[in-house]
Coordinates of C-alpha atoms in Angstrom, one line a residue:
X1 CA 3.3 29.8 104.4
X2 CA 1.5 29.3 101.3
X3 CA 4.4 27.2 99.7
X4 CA 4.5 25.0 102.9
X5 CA 0.6 24.7 102.6
X6 CA 0.6 23.5 98.9
X7 CA 3.5 20.9 99.8
X8 CA 1.6 19.7 102.7
X9 CA -1.5 19.3 100.8
X10 CA 0.3 17.6 97.9
X11 CA 1.8 15.1 100.5
X12 CA -1.6 14.4 101.8
X13 CA -2.9 13.8 98.4
X14 CA -0.3 11.1 97.5
X15 CA -0.7 9.6 100.9
X16 CA -4.5 9.4 100.3
X17 CA -4.2 7.9 96.7
X18 CA -1.6 5.2 98.3
X19 CA -3.9 4.2 101.0
X20 CA -6.7 3.9 98.5
X21 CA -4.7 1.6 96.3
X22 CA -3.7 -0.5 99.2
X23 CA -7.2 -0.9 100.3
X24 CA -8.3 -1.8 96.8
X25 CA -5.5 -4.4 96.6
X26 CA -6.2 -6.1 99.7
X27 CA -10.0 -5.8 99.3
X28 CA -9.9 -7.1 95.7
X29 CA -9.8 -10.9 96.5
X30 CA -12.6 -10.6 99.0
X31 CA -14.8 -8.7 96.8
X32 CA -14.0 -10.7 93.7
X33 CA -16.8 -13.1 92.4
X34 CA -16.2 -16.5 91.0
X35 CA -18.1 -17.1 88.1
X36 CA -17.8 -20.8 86.9
X37 CA -17.3 -21.2 83.0
X38 CA -17.1 -24.9 83.0
X39 CA -17.9 -27.7 85.3
X40 CA -16.5 -31.2 85.5
X41 CA -19.2 -33.6 87.0
X42 CA -18.1 -36.7 88.9
X43 CA -20.7 -39.4 88.8
X44 CA -20.4 -42.4 91.5
X45 CA -22.5 -44.7 89.3
X46 CA -22.8 -46.0 85.8
X47 CA -24.5 -44.5 82.6
X48 CA -28.2 -44.2 82.8
X49 CA -28.7 -44.3 86.8
X50 CA -30.3 -41.6 88.9
X51 CA -26.9 -39.8 89.6
X52 CA -25.9 -39.9 85.9
X53 CA -29.3 -38.5 84.8
X54 CA -29.2 -35.6 87.4
X55 CA -25.6 -34.6 86.5
X56 CA -26.0 -34.7 82.9
X57 CA -29.5 -33.0 83.2
X58 CA -28.1 -30.0 85.2
X59 CA -25.0 -29.7 83.0
X60 CA -27.3 -29.6 79.8
X61 CA -29.4 -27.1 81.3
X62 CA -26.4 -24.9 82.5
X63 CA -24.8 -25.0 78.9
X64 CA -27.8 -24.7 77.1
X65 CA -28.9 -21.7 79.0
X66 CA -25.5 -20.0 78.5
X67 CA -24.7 -20.0 82.3
X68 CA -21.4 -22.1 81.7
X69 CA -19.6 -22.7 78.6
X70 CA -18.7 -26.3 78.9
X71 CA -19.8 -29.3 81.0
X72 CA -17.7 -32.7 81.1
X73 CA -18.7 -36.0 82.9
X74 CA -16.7 -38.8 84.4
X75 CA -18.6 -42.0 85.6
X76 CA -16.8 -43.8 88.3
X77 CA -18.9 -46.8 89.8
X78 CA -17.5 -48.9 92.7
X79 CA -18.0 -49.5 96.5
X80 CA -21.7 -48.0 96.6
X81 CA -20.4 -44.6 95.7
X82 CA -17.4 -44.8 97.8
X83 CA -14.8 -45.0 94.9
X84 CA -15.8 -41.6 93.5
X85 CA -16.1 -40.1 97.1
X86 CA -12.6 -41.4 98.1
X87 CA -11.2 -40.1 94.7
X88 CA -12.7 -36.4 95.4
X89 CA -11.1 -36.3 98.6
X90 CA -7.8 -37.8 98.1
X91 CA -7.3 -35.7 94.8
X92 CA -8.7 -32.7 96.1
X93 CA -6.1 -30.3 94.8
X94 CA -6.8 -31.3 91.2
X95 CA -10.6 -31.2 91.7
X96 CA -11.2 -27.6 92.3
X97 CA -13.4 -27.5 89.1
X98 CA -15.1 -30.8 89.9
X99 CA -18.7 -31.2 91.4
X100 CA -19.7 -34.7 92.5
X101 CA -23.2 -35.6 92.3
X102 CA -24.7 -37.7 95.3
X103 CA -28.1 -38.3 97.1
X104 CA -29.3 -40.1 100.3
X105 CA -27.2 -43.1 100.0
X106 CA -24.2 -41.1 100.8
X107 CA -25.8 -40.9 104.3
X108 CA -27.1 -44.3 104.4
X109 CA -23.8 -46.0 103.3
X110 CA -21.7 -43.9 105.5
X111 CA -23.8 -44.8 108.5
X112 CA -23.5 -48.6 107.5
X113 CA -19.6 -48.2 107.3
X114 CA -19.6 -49.0 103.6
X115 CA -17.0 -46.4 103.1
X116 CA -15.2 -44.5 106.1
X117 CA -15.9 -40.9 104.8
X118 CA -19.1 -38.8 104.9
X119 CA -20.4 -35.7 103.5
X120 CA -18.6 -33.8 106.1
X121 CA -15.4 -34.8 104.4
X122 CA -16.5 -32.6 101.1
X123 CA -17.4 -29.2 100.6
X124 CA -21.3 -29.5 100.3
X125 CA -22.5 -27.0 97.7
X126 CA -26.2 -27.5 97.3
X127 CA -29.2 -29.7 97.2
X128 CA -30.7 -29.3 93.7
X129 CA -33.8 -31.7 93.3
X130 CA -36.1 -34.0 95.1
X131 CA -37.5 -37.3 94.0
X132 CA -40.0 -38.2 96.7
X133 CA -40.9 -41.6 97.5
X134 CA -44.3 -43.3 96.3
X135 CA -46.2 -46.3 97.3
X136 CA -47.6 -48.0 94.1
X137 CA -50.0 -50.9 93.6
X138 CA -51.1 -52.4 90.2
X139 CA -54.1 -50.8 88.7
X140 CA -56.2 -53.8 89.4
X141 CA -55.1 -54.0 93.0
X142 CA -57.9 -54.3 95.7
X143 CA -56.0 -51.4 97.6
X144 CA -57.5 -48.0 96.7
X145 CA -55.7 -46.0 99.6
X146 CA -52.8 -46.4 101.9
X147 CA -55.0 -46.6 104.7
X148 CA -56.3 -50.0 103.3
X149 CA -52.8 -51.2 103.1
X150 CA -52.0 -50.3 106.7
X151 CA -55.3 -51.8 107.9
X152 CA -54.3 -55.1 106.4
X153 CA -50.7 -54.8 107.7
X154 CA -52.0 -54.4 111.4
X155 CA -54.2 -57.3 111.0
X156 CA -51.6 -59.7 109.4
X157 CA -48.2 -58.2 108.5
X158 CA -47.3 -61.2 106.4
X159 CA -50.2 -60.4 104.1
X160 CA -48.7 -57.3 102.8
X161 CA -45.2 -57.7 101.0
X162 CA -43.7 -54.4 99.9
X163 CA -41.0 -54.5 97.2
X164 CA -38.1 -52.1 96.5
X165 CA -35.3 -52.1 93.8
X166 CA -32.6 -52.3 96.3
X167 CA -31.2 -54.2 99.2
X168 CA -32.7 -54.5 102.8
X169 CA -31.6 -51.3 104.8
X170 CA -31.7 -49.1 101.8
X171 CA -34.0 -46.3 101.1
X172 CA -36.7 -48.4 99.5
X173 CA -36.9 -50.3 102.8
X174 CA -36.6 -47.6 105.2
X175 CA -39.1 -45.4 103.7
X176 CA -42.1 -47.8 104.2
X177 CA -40.7 -48.6 107.6
X178 CA -40.9 -45.1 108.6
X179 CA -44.7 -45.0 107.2
X180 CA -45.6 -48.0 109.1
X181 CA -44.4 -46.6 112.2
X182 CA -46.2 -43.3 111.8
X183 CA -49.3 -45.4 111.2
X184 CA -48.8 -47.1 114.6
X185 CA -47.5 -50.4 113.2
X186 CA -44.4 -52.2 114.0
X187 CA -41.7 -51.6 111.4
X188 CA -39.8 -54.8 112.6
X189 CA -42.8 -56.8 110.9
X190 CA -42.4 -55.4 107.7
X191 CA -41.9 -58.0 105.0
X192 CA -39.7 -56.3 102.5
X193 CA -38.8 -57.9 99.3
X194 CA -35.6 -56.6 97.7
X195 CA -35.0 -56.5 93.8
X196 CA -31.8 -55.8 92.1
X197 CA -33.2 -52.9 90.3
X198 CA -36.2 -50.6 90.1
X199 CA -37.4 -52.4 86.8
X200 CA -37.2 -55.9 88.4
X201 CA -39.2 -54.6 91.5
X202 CA -42.0 -53.0 89.0
X203 CA -42.0 -56.3 87.2
X204 CA -42.4 -58.3 90.6
X205 CA -45.3 -55.9 91.4
X206 CA -47.1 -56.3 88.2
X207 CA -46.8 -60.2 88.2
X208 CA -48.4 -60.5 91.7
X209 CA -45.3 -61.4 93.7
X210 CA -45.7 -58.5 95.9
X211 CA -48.7 -56.3 96.8
X212 CA -47.0 -52.9 97.1
X213 CA -43.9 -51.2 95.7
X214 CA -41.8 -48.6 97.4
X215 CA -40.0 -46.6 94.6
X216 CA -39.3 -43.0 93.5
X217 CA -42.2 -40.9 92.4
X218 CA -40.4 -40.2 88.9
X219 CA -40.0 -43.9 88.4
X220 CA -43.8 -44.4 89.1
X221 CA -45.1 -41.6 87.3
X222 CA -44.6 -42.9 83.8
X223 CA -46.5 -46.3 84.3
X224 CA -49.1 -44.5 86.3
X225 CA -49.8 -42.3 83.2
X226 CA -50.0 -45.4 81.2
X227 CA -52.5 -46.9 83.4
X228 CA -50.5 -49.9 84.8
X229 CA -50.1 -48.8 88.4
X230 CA -51.8 -46.5 90.8
X231 CA -49.9 -44.4 93.1
X232 CA -51.6 -44.6 96.6
X233 CA -49.5 -41.9 98.4
X234 CA -46.2 -39.8 98.2
X235 CA -43.9 -38.7 100.9
X236 CA -43.7 -35.0 99.8
X237 CA -45.1 -32.3 102.3
X238 CA -47.5 -31.0 99.5
X239 CA -49.2 -32.6 96.5
X240 CA -47.0 -32.9 93.6
X241 CA -48.1 -30.9 90.4
X242 CA -47.4 -33.9 88.0
X243 CA -49.9 -36.0 90.0
X244 CA -52.4 -33.7 91.8
X245 CA -54.8 -36.4 92.5
X246 CA -52.2 -38.4 94.8
X247 CA -52.4 -37.6 98.6
X248 CA -49.4 -37.1 100.7
X249 CA -48.9 -39.2 103.8
X250 CA -49.0 -36.2 105.9
X251 CA -52.4 -35.1 104.8
X252 CA -53.6 -38.7 105.4
X253 CA -52.7 -38.1 108.9
X254 CA -49.2 -39.9 109.1
X255 CA -46.6 -37.7 110.4
X256 CA -43.8 -38.5 107.9
X257 CA -42.2 -36.9 105.0
X258 CA -39.0 -37.9 103.0
X259 CA -37.2 -36.7 100.1
X260 CA -34.5 -38.5 98.1
X261 CA -32.7 -35.3 97.4
X262 CA -29.8 -35.0 94.9
X263 CA -27.1 -32.4 95.0
X264 CA -23.5 -31.5 94.5
X265 CA -20.3 -31.5 96.5
X266 CA -17.1 -30.0 96.1
X267 CA -13.7 -31.3 97.2
X268 CA -12.8 -30.7 100.9
X269 CA -11.5 -27.2 101.8
X270 CA -12.8 -25.7 98.6
X271 CA -12.5 -21.8 98.7
X272 CA -15.6 -20.0 100.0
X273 CA -15.8 -17.9 96.9
X274 CA -15.7 -20.9 94.6
X275 CA -18.4 -22.5 96.8
X276 CA -20.5 -19.7 96.6
X277 CA -20.0 -19.1 92.9
X278 CA -21.2 -22.7 92.1
X279 CA -24.3 -22.1 94.6
X280 CA -25.1 -19.1 92.6
X281 CA -24.7 -20.8 89.3
X282 CA -27.2 -23.4 90.4
X283 CA -29.7 -20.8 91.8
X284 CA -29.5 -19.0 88.3
X285 CA -30.2 -22.2 86.5
X286 CA -33.7 -22.5 88.3
X287 CA -34.9 -19.4 86.6
X288 CA -34.1 -20.7 83.0
X289 CA -36.8 -22.4 80.7
X290 CA -34.1 -24.9 79.7
X291 CA -34.0 -26.1 83.3
X292 CA -37.8 -26.1 83.7
X293 CA -38.1 -28.3 80.4
X294 CA -35.7 -30.9 81.5
X295 CA -37.1 -30.9 85.2
X296 CA -40.6 -31.5 84.1
X297 CA -39.9 -34.1 81.6
X298 CA -38.1 -36.1 84.3
X299 CA -40.6 -35.6 87.2
X300 CA -38.2 -33.8 89.5
X301 CA -39.1 -31.2 92.1
X302 CA -36.9 -28.2 92.8
X303 CA -35.1 -28.4 96.3
X304 CA -32.5 -25.7 96.4
X305 CA -30.7 -25.8 99.8
X306 CA -27.2 -24.0 99.6
X307 CA -24.2 -24.3 101.7
X308 CA -25.1 -24.2 105.6
X309 CA -28.8 -24.9 104.8
X310 CA -27.8 -28.0 103.0
X311 CA -25.5 -29.1 105.7
X312 CA -28.4 -28.8 108.3
X313 CA -30.6 -30.8 105.9
X314 CA -28.1 -33.5 105.8
X315 CA -27.7 -33.7 109.5
X316 CA -31.4 -33.9 110.1
X317 CA -31.9 -36.7 107.6
X318 CA -28.8 -38.5 109.0
X319 CA -30.5 -38.4 112.3
X320 CA -33.9 -39.7 110.9
X321 CA -32.4 -42.5 108.8
X322 CA -29.9 -43.6 111.6
X323 CA -32.8 -43.9 114.1
X324 CA -35.0 -46.2 111.8
X325 CA -31.8 -48.2 111.0
X326 CA -31.2 -49.0 114.6
X327 CA -34.8 -49.8 115.1
X328 CA -34.5 -52.2 112.2
X329 CA -31.2 -53.7 113.4
X330 CA -29.1 -52.3 110.7
X331 CA -27.1 -50.3 113.1
X332 CA -25.9 -50.9 116.7

């Protein structure tokens, strides 16, 4: 009996070891964490633009902080960002190590039909930064507040021309339209003057061709610090630390906030472990002095929204933007 008991015990031990080994084998892939060592950034625009600056700024922070070993960059202009988006989707199998940078225009241009795809055809990784909109006037302007601008607009919409560095129906146009509607005005009466770029729009403002400029806060901040322009209001929910004296539209009583987010997208059907690895990589970046230095220099605000939270944010913005575009006649 004793010999039988030992054999039985030995048999059970071998069986137990085999079961444990099998469990580890099958559990291994699920428990393994993907830690990126290098990232290839796909940039849908040319050098020097907002997308380019964001990708290269994030890449530099990640490398300098030792979070990844290497970052590479590929500028692919064309089709309002559609060329790069289509490339990411159509070559998905080869793009497992690629993150495409993008921002609010991926929503606007998809709604407009500039390209047939949308963010839903990718793997949204995370929003990373926000560049809130700002309403700017020359330092010598008679306007000392956004309320004064709205008062004049309600009396005579033609007397207030608002410039932007992009075409009609773009973000620079939609944001003041939202603000006008929140103030009880008619956004259809907005006289929006489009310029080919932000620098040209700022020149038009300073020369007196327009009264107000709708632009990104980071673009306005430098000239504001030089004393050339005055920022009347920003579209953030709270005052921004780089310009604590500038009120938000919300605190002025206008129920509107808007962030021109910038974030990253992976190729479609990116494995979940890789998506989470990229999200963790970006979350870790926020805690580094290397990132804080770059972010502060460029006037960016942190806006970390990973995975499903990012998708929900995009869907909400798509709804708000789509509604205003329909009111302005840019969508049916």
